[in-house]
Amino acid sequence: MTSRQMKLGVFLWATGHHIAAWRHPKAHVTAGIDIDHYIQLARTAEAAKFDMVFCEDAAGLREANVGIASQTSRSIGFEPISLLSALAVQTSRIGLVSTASTSYNEPYGLARTFLSLDHLSGGRAGWNLVTSASPIEAANFGSTGLKPHADRYERAREFAEVVAKLWGEKLGATGHDGQSFSVRDSLDLPRSPQGAPVMVQAGASDVGRDLAARTADVVFTAAQTFEEAKAFYDDLKGRMAAYGREPDDIKIMPGVAPVVAETEAEAHEKHEELQELIPDDVGVALLSSYLSISDLWRYPIDGPLPELPPSEGMKSRQALVIEQSRRDNLSIRQLARHFAGARGHWRIVGTAAQIADEMQARFEGGAADGFNVMPSYFPGELEAFATLVVPELQRRGLFRTEYDGRTLRDHLGLKRPV
Amino acid sequence: MDNGATMHLAVSLLPGIADASPDPEFTSLTRFVQKAEAAGLDMVLLADSAPASGSDGANKQMPFEATTLLAALAMVTNRIGLVAAASTVAHQPYNLARRFASLDIISHGRVGWNATVAQAPREAANFSRPEGFSGDDFRRRADEYIGIVQGLWRGWDADALLFDQSGGCFHDPEKMHLLDHKGEFFSVRGPLNVARSPQDTPVLVLSDLSVSDLDIAARTADVILLDGGPRDGAKARYDDFRRRVALCGRDPDAVKVLINVSPFTDGTATIADGMEREFLAKSCDGFNIQMPARPSALDDLVDLVLPALRRRGLFRESYRGVTLRSHLGLAGGGGQ
């Protein structure tokens, strides 16, 4: 008998998730132009039996201020679908999940591209649906600016419906003719080796949760505390019955940003070393972008976060940051530094046993089905997690020691769609 | 030693025809492209076989979209150029420019985009444009689109990345350029979030050109593919095209003209003779041989035609450089 085991993804991000990762002497500073770096990361993750590697994406710069942008490594990198198609050939078991926007693609093209990745990888592809909240991206796709949150989600709902039909060959003779999209033909590619690529979502707003409850196989989320994670987990699973789905049809995988070392002191030392590398203006700019406001720099850096109006950007993320600043009574500088490291995700600094304890508590406490691991810098922190934390989870019977199946759906224990 | 007069040779995989062998399609395609690479061909062109682009569906379909296939093939080859068709209807220009820029870094500078300014029947109907475009609109739109893509490919200077870890300066902000394009069909600010290509810019290959498209091609293309016409017209057509290129202020040699050749059905000696005659008459820079994607389809070309061409000093013995531009004898990117 096997007990329930956690699902683990590696969230790939150039030099690392920490904003100053690229400055770390052990980070691979040319990650954004070095395919071999990514091949190595994918192989490390596969050797550790991770369910998947995951690529976030934005079709544009991440920072509007060029001076700030030039102090981070985030302005250049690989486009993820081409990256994962290359990695498909260099790996044989691990899942390959990429973000792509419903606002700046058409469902026919996107469904076809991911299905092709699925064929290249023998059924290991997944699509992370985002609606793209950045005005910088919007400016690369027309002159009308960022669409309101509700409009983006309405388009996303129809988009996901059309993609599911195209993957499931259920388009019908008349095709699809809807509010945002019309599609006449079924796809010209054979059916997916895993039934359909895996559908991932990350939006945590009310409308985002409903869309996920209806269509997602996996949900990524950011949650700092156990209570937040548990509340999100229960809420999302509770919404599924309305769409005729079982709670286990979605795997909820919060982000976790671990900093692991042999001793707790060493782990904290490693973490501090990274925090020291964050320039104040970069930390504040990053925080501003998550809060969807542009003038945070006007406020005293050692003072509290000002009152903020609701934004059209990432609603759920904004609420999370504000709540944390009030709870821990953090100054803008402290919040910026804290936030820069894990970008609002859950950070654990400690030994393998301490990290495993915390993950186990959320997993067994009904707050997570698994985790999306966000190493602070690559390749070092992924290797540390793979050699220290993964064996600890395996010893506890919480994580697989070998792949059982071949497809991403197999790894995640997801049903094949009919 | 090779002289400057070497011809350029490409093979195109005919759309929609996969190998009928029991091997997995990717294995078979890998063997095909590796064989073409061992033979020293300049590039392989991958069609994109959406039903929308005109295939009749009677053949077994390749289960891959061309840009994703290209990325995978880049992992199993290291010298040959890889060119994928991608439609201006199926992709937004920013996304397409970015995909190819990324592919070019993945392949270390061996990538090209095969674009067309002709509208594929049915395609627009799958991309929420059931009414399609008028022929003239489509041409103007494609022209604008190509300009955006090539402009985005130049958004980062080759020496923009500094990687200065201790100084905290990742790139030089002066060497990153906004596109700020506002046109009839598109508005794109840029820049790409992908670094400059190892070969300056990906190669632009234009095909399915009508006479009215030739000025767009002369202004923007690195390679054009033309159907073989009557023999005496080919020379005049080539000279006319080179004049158009010069009128755009470009070196006439900056665009290579390849003539499409159908799968070999005549005797191979006749084929080699015909290629030699056209090339020496200066009515083209080389040939694009269309064939089904099974490795055996390359046999006659590799075993008979290439040795004959090499004996006559018409085709180089091996690759001279590592990028597709170097295979094609091209300097930096076309246009401007």
mmCIF file of C-alpha atoms in Angstrom, chain B residues 19-197:
data_model
loop_
_atom_site.group_PDB
_atom_site.id
_atom_site.type_symbol
_atom_site.label_atom_id
_atom_site.label_comp_id
_atom_site.label_asym_id
_atom_site.label_seq_id
_atom_site.Cartn_x
_atom_site.Cartn_y
_atom_site.Cartn_z
ATOM 1 C CA ASP B 19 7.592 8.793 -42.457
ATOM 2 C CA ALA B 20 5.421 5.716 -42.817
ATOM 3 C CA SER B 21 8.000 3.602 -40.980
ATOM 4 C CA PRO B 22 7.147 2.288 -37.522
ATOM 5 C CA ASP B 23 9.867 4.438 -35.896
ATOM 6 C CA PRO B 24 8.597 7.297 -33.781
ATOM 7 C CA GLU B 25 8.322 10.364 -35.998
ATOM 8 C CA PHE B 26 10.924 12.320 -34.075
ATOM 9 C CA THR B 27 13.478 9.525 -34.384
ATOM 10 C CA SER B 28 12.962 9.417 -38.096
ATOM 11 C CA LEU B 29 13.183 13.200 -38.440
ATOM 12 C CA THR B 30 16.365 13.191 -36.395
ATOM 13 C CA ARG B 31 17.943 10.679 -38.747
ATOM 14 C CA PHE B 32 16.852 12.752 -41.725
ATOM 15 C CA VAL B 33 18.316 16.001 -40.425
ATOM 16 C CA GLN B 34 21.514 14.362 -39.189
ATOM 17 C CA LYS B 35 21.991 12.838 -42.608
ATOM 18 C CA ALA B 36 21.482 16.240 -44.233
ATOM 19 C CA GLU B 37 24.015 17.676 -41.798
ATOM 20 C CA ALA B 38 26.555 14.953 -42.507
ATOM 21 C CA ALA B 39 26.156 15.864 -46.181
ATOM 22 C CA GLY B 40 26.959 19.495 -45.384
ATOM 23 C CA LEU B 41 23.688 21.031 -46.615
ATOM 24 C CA ASP B 42 23.092 24.656 -45.679
ATOM 25 C CA MET B 43 19.719 24.151 -44.066
ATOM 26 C CA VAL B 44 16.569 22.117 -43.598
ATOM 27 C CA LEU B 45 13.231 23.891 -43.930
ATOM 28 C CA LEU B 46 10.368 22.680 -41.794
ATOM 29 C CA ALA B 47 6.912 23.401 -43.147
ATOM 30 C CA ASP B 48 4.110 23.973 -40.726
ATOM 31 C CA SER B 49 1.322 21.667 -41.610
ATOM 32 C CA ALA B 50 -1.831 23.137 -40.154
ATOM 33 C CA PRO B 51 -4.772 22.152 -42.378
ATOM 34 C CA ALA B 52 -5.217 25.829 -42.660
ATOM 35 C CA SER B 53 -2.031 26.108 -44.666
ATOM 36 C CA GLY B 54 -3.450 24.010 -47.419
ATOM 37 C CA SER B 55 -2.565 20.344 -46.978
ATOM 38 C CA ASP B 56 -5.379 17.995 -47.826
ATOM 39 C CA GLY B 57 -5.056 15.746 -44.822
ATOM 40 C CA ALA B 58 -4.777 12.631 -46.952
ATOM 41 C CA ASN B 59 -1.252 11.937 -45.775
ATOM 42 C CA LYS B 60 -0.206 10.898 -42.315
ATOM 43 C CA GLN B 61 0.407 14.160 -40.465
ATOM 44 C CA MET B 62 3.622 14.974 -38.686
ATOM 45 C CA PRO B 63 2.527 15.413 -35.079
ATOM 46 C CA PHE B 64 4.615 18.542 -34.555
ATOM 47 C CA GLU B 65 4.309 22.285 -34.914
ATOM 48 C CA ALA B 66 7.392 23.622 -36.710
ATOM 49 C CA THR B 67 8.993 25.936 -34.110
ATOM 50 C CA THR B 68 8.769 23.354 -31.325
ATOM 51 C CA LEU B 69 10.129 20.708 -33.677
ATOM 52 C CA LEU B 70 12.982 23.032 -34.586
ATOM 53 C CA ALA B 71 13.989 23.433 -30.924
ATOM 54 C CA ALA B 72 14.104 19.676 -30.521
ATOM 55 C CA LEU B 73 16.105 19.169 -33.719
ATOM 56 C CA ALA B 74 18.588 21.813 -32.571
ATOM 57 C CA MET B 75 19.440 19.455 -29.711
ATOM 58 C CA VAL B 76 20.399 16.583 -32.001
ATOM 59 C CA THR B 77 22.439 18.562 -34.560
ATOM 60 C CA ASN B 78 25.221 21.095 -34.270
ATOM 61 C CA ARG B 79 25.999 22.637 -37.658
ATOM 62 C CA ILE B 80 23.095 22.544 -40.096
ATOM 63 C CA GLY B 81 20.737 25.510 -40.398
ATOM 64 C CA LEU B 82 17.159 24.955 -39.229
ATOM 65 C CA VAL B 83 14.376 27.043 -40.698
ATOM 66 C CA ALA B 84 10.774 26.850 -39.552
ATOM 67 C CA ALA B 85 7.674 28.170 -41.250
ATOM 68 C CA ALA B 86 5.491 30.257 -38.966
ATOM 69 C CA SER B 87 2.437 32.169 -40.011
ATOM 70 C CA THR B 88 1.808 35.855 -39.509
ATOM 71 C CA VAL B 89 -1.810 34.975 -38.764
ATOM 72 C CA ALA B 90 -1.089 32.364 -36.111
ATOM 73 C CA HIS B 91 1.320 34.479 -34.054
ATOM 74 C CA GLN B 92 1.513 38.043 -32.794
ATOM 75 C CA PRO B 93 4.710 39.637 -34.142
ATOM 76 C CA TYR B 94 6.194 40.099 -30.670
ATOM 77 C CA ASN B 95 5.643 36.436 -29.831
ATOM 78 C CA LEU B 96 7.010 35.210 -33.136
ATOM 79 C CA ALA B 97 10.104 37.412 -32.975
ATOM 80 C CA ARG B 98 10.713 36.210 -29.460
ATOM 81 C CA ARG B 99 10.270 32.509 -30.292
ATOM 82 C CA PHE B 100 12.803 32.709 -33.110
ATOM 83 C CA ALA B 101 15.243 34.849 -31.127
ATOM 84 C CA SER B 102 15.147 32.206 -28.413
ATOM 85 C CA LEU B 103 15.531 29.361 -30.917
ATOM 86 C CA ASP B 104 18.555 31.125 -32.346
ATOM 87 C CA ILE B 105 20.272 31.169 -28.955
ATOM 88 C CA ILE B 106 19.264 27.549 -28.280
ATOM 89 C CA SER B 107 20.815 26.496 -31.608
ATOM 90 C CA HIS B 108 23.882 28.771 -31.301
ATOM 91 C CA GLY B 109 22.907 30.811 -34.354
ATOM 92 C CA ARG B 110 21.495 28.304 -36.827
ATOM 93 C CA VAL B 111 17.900 29.442 -37.136
ATOM 94 C CA GLY B 112 15.762 31.005 -39.820
ATOM 95 C CA TRP B 113 12.131 32.046 -40.135
ATOM 96 C CA ASN B 114 10.324 31.044 -43.297
ATOM 97 C CA ALA B 115 7.641 33.670 -43.822
ATOM 98 C CA THR B 116 5.166 34.181 -46.567
ATOM 99 C CA VAL B 117 3.290 37.281 -47.626
ATOM 100 C CA ALA B 118 0.598 35.111 -49.226
ATOM 101 C CA GLN B 119 -2.510 34.252 -47.252
ATOM 102 C CA ALA B 120 -3.129 30.556 -46.616
ATOM 103 C CA PRO B 121 -6.706 29.550 -47.328
ATOM 104 C CA ARG B 122 -8.802 28.718 -44.255
ATOM 105 C CA GLU B 123 -6.141 29.704 -41.758
ATOM 106 C CA ALA B 124 -7.646 32.995 -40.567
ATOM 107 C CA ALA B 125 -10.887 31.166 -39.756
ATOM 108 C CA ASN B 126 -9.090 29.298 -36.958
ATOM 109 C CA PHE B 127 -7.684 32.515 -35.557
ATOM 110 C CA SER B 128 -10.872 34.441 -34.915
ATOM 111 C CA ARG B 129 -10.754 36.172 -38.311
ATOM 112 C CA PRO B 130 -13.484 34.290 -40.203
ATOM 113 C CA GLU B 131 -13.638 37.021 -42.826
ATOM 114 C CA GLY B 132 -9.900 36.682 -43.565
ATOM 115 C CA PHE B 133 -7.953 39.546 -45.078
ATOM 116 C CA SER B 134 -8.080 41.029 -48.547
ATOM 117 C CA GLY B 135 -4.996 40.146 -50.582
ATOM 118 C CA ASP B 136 -3.762 43.693 -50.490
ATOM 119 C CA ASP B 137 -4.360 44.126 -46.764
ATOM 120 C CA PHE B 138 -2.612 40.851 -46.122
ATOM 121 C CA ARG B 139 0.460 41.964 -48.053
ATOM 122 C CA ARG B 140 0.674 45.331 -46.288
ATOM 123 C CA ARG B 141 0.130 43.619 -42.977
ATOM 124 C CA ALA B 142 2.839 41.029 -43.668
ATOM 125 C CA ASP B 143 5.228 43.766 -44.744
ATOM 126 C CA GLU B 144 4.627 45.691 -41.529
ATOM 127 C CA TYR B 145 4.867 42.461 -39.528
ATOM 128 C CA ILE B 146 8.251 41.523 -40.995
ATOM 129 C CA GLY B 147 9.596 44.991 -40.235
ATOM 130 C CA ILE B 148 8.511 44.647 -36.608
ATOM 131 C CA VAL B 149 10.084 41.216 -36.240
ATOM 132 C CA GLN B 150 13.394 42.321 -37.730
ATOM 133 C CA GLY B 151 13.336 45.500 -35.647
ATOM 134 C CA LEU B 152 12.737 43.505 -32.462
ATOM 135 C CA TRP B 153 15.622 41.203 -33.358
ATOM 136 C CA ARG B 154 17.869 44.275 -33.209
ATOM 137 C CA GLY B 155 16.583 45.559 -29.879
ATOM 138 C CA TRP B 156 19.668 44.506 -27.954
ATOM 139 C CA ASP B 157 23.164 45.351 -29.105
ATOM 140 C CA ALA B 158 25.535 42.404 -29.319
ATOM 141 C CA ASP B 159 27.615 43.804 -26.449
ATOM 142 C CA ALA B 160 24.694 44.871 -24.249
ATOM 143 C CA LEU B 161 25.151 42.202 -21.590
ATOM 144 C CA LEU B 162 27.848 43.095 -19.053
ATOM 145 C CA PHE B 163 27.361 40.415 -16.371
ATOM 146 C CA ASP B 164 29.131 42.709 -13.907
ATOM 147 C CA GLN B 165 28.304 40.886 -10.673
ATOM 148 C CA SER B 166 30.333 42.971 -8.253
ATOM 149 C CA GLY B 167 29.328 46.291 -9.822
ATOM 150 C CA GLY B 168 25.689 45.185 -9.913
ATOM 151 C CA CYS B 169 25.285 46.035 -13.593
ATOM 152 C CA PHE B 170 23.783 43.189 -15.603
ATOM 153 C CA HIS B 171 23.371 45.031 -18.863
ATOM 154 C CA ASP B 172 24.131 48.430 -20.325
ATOM 155 C CA PRO B 173 20.806 50.289 -20.511
ATOM 156 C CA GLU B 174 22.116 52.371 -23.412
ATOM 157 C CA LYS B 175 22.432 49.227 -25.502
ATOM 158 C CA MET B 176 18.835 48.153 -25.169
ATOM 159 C CA HIS B 177 16.492 49.860 -27.639
ATOM 160 C CA LEU B 178 12.742 50.297 -27.665
ATOM 161 C CA LEU B 179 11.100 49.662 -31.027
ATOM 162 C CA ASP B 180 8.165 52.033 -30.457
ATOM 163 C CA HIS B 181 6.419 50.847 -33.592
ATOM 164 C CA LYS B 182 3.016 52.315 -34.361
ATOM 165 C CA GLY B 183 1.684 51.233 -37.715
ATOM 166 C CA GLU B 184 -1.459 50.491 -39.669
ATOM 167 C CA PHE B 185 -1.955 47.021 -38.198
ATOM 168 C CA PHE B 186 0.296 46.771 -35.157
ATOM 169 C CA SER B 187 1.579 48.753 -32.238
ATOM 170 C CA VAL B 188 4.613 47.235 -30.522
ATOM 171 C CA ARG B 189 6.826 48.954 -28.003
ATOM 172 C CA GLY B 190 9.547 46.352 -27.484
ATOM 173 C CA PRO B 191 12.225 45.490 -26.780
ATOM 174 C CA LEU B 192 12.309 41.692 -26.820
ATOM 175 C CA ASN B 193 13.248 40.053 -23.555
ATOM 176 C CA VAL B 194 15.688 37.773 -25.374
ATOM 177 C CA ALA B 195 19.343 38.648 -25.982
ATOM 178 C CA ARG B 196 20.851 39.389 -29.391
ATOM 179 C CA SER B 197 21.246 36.467 -31.782
#
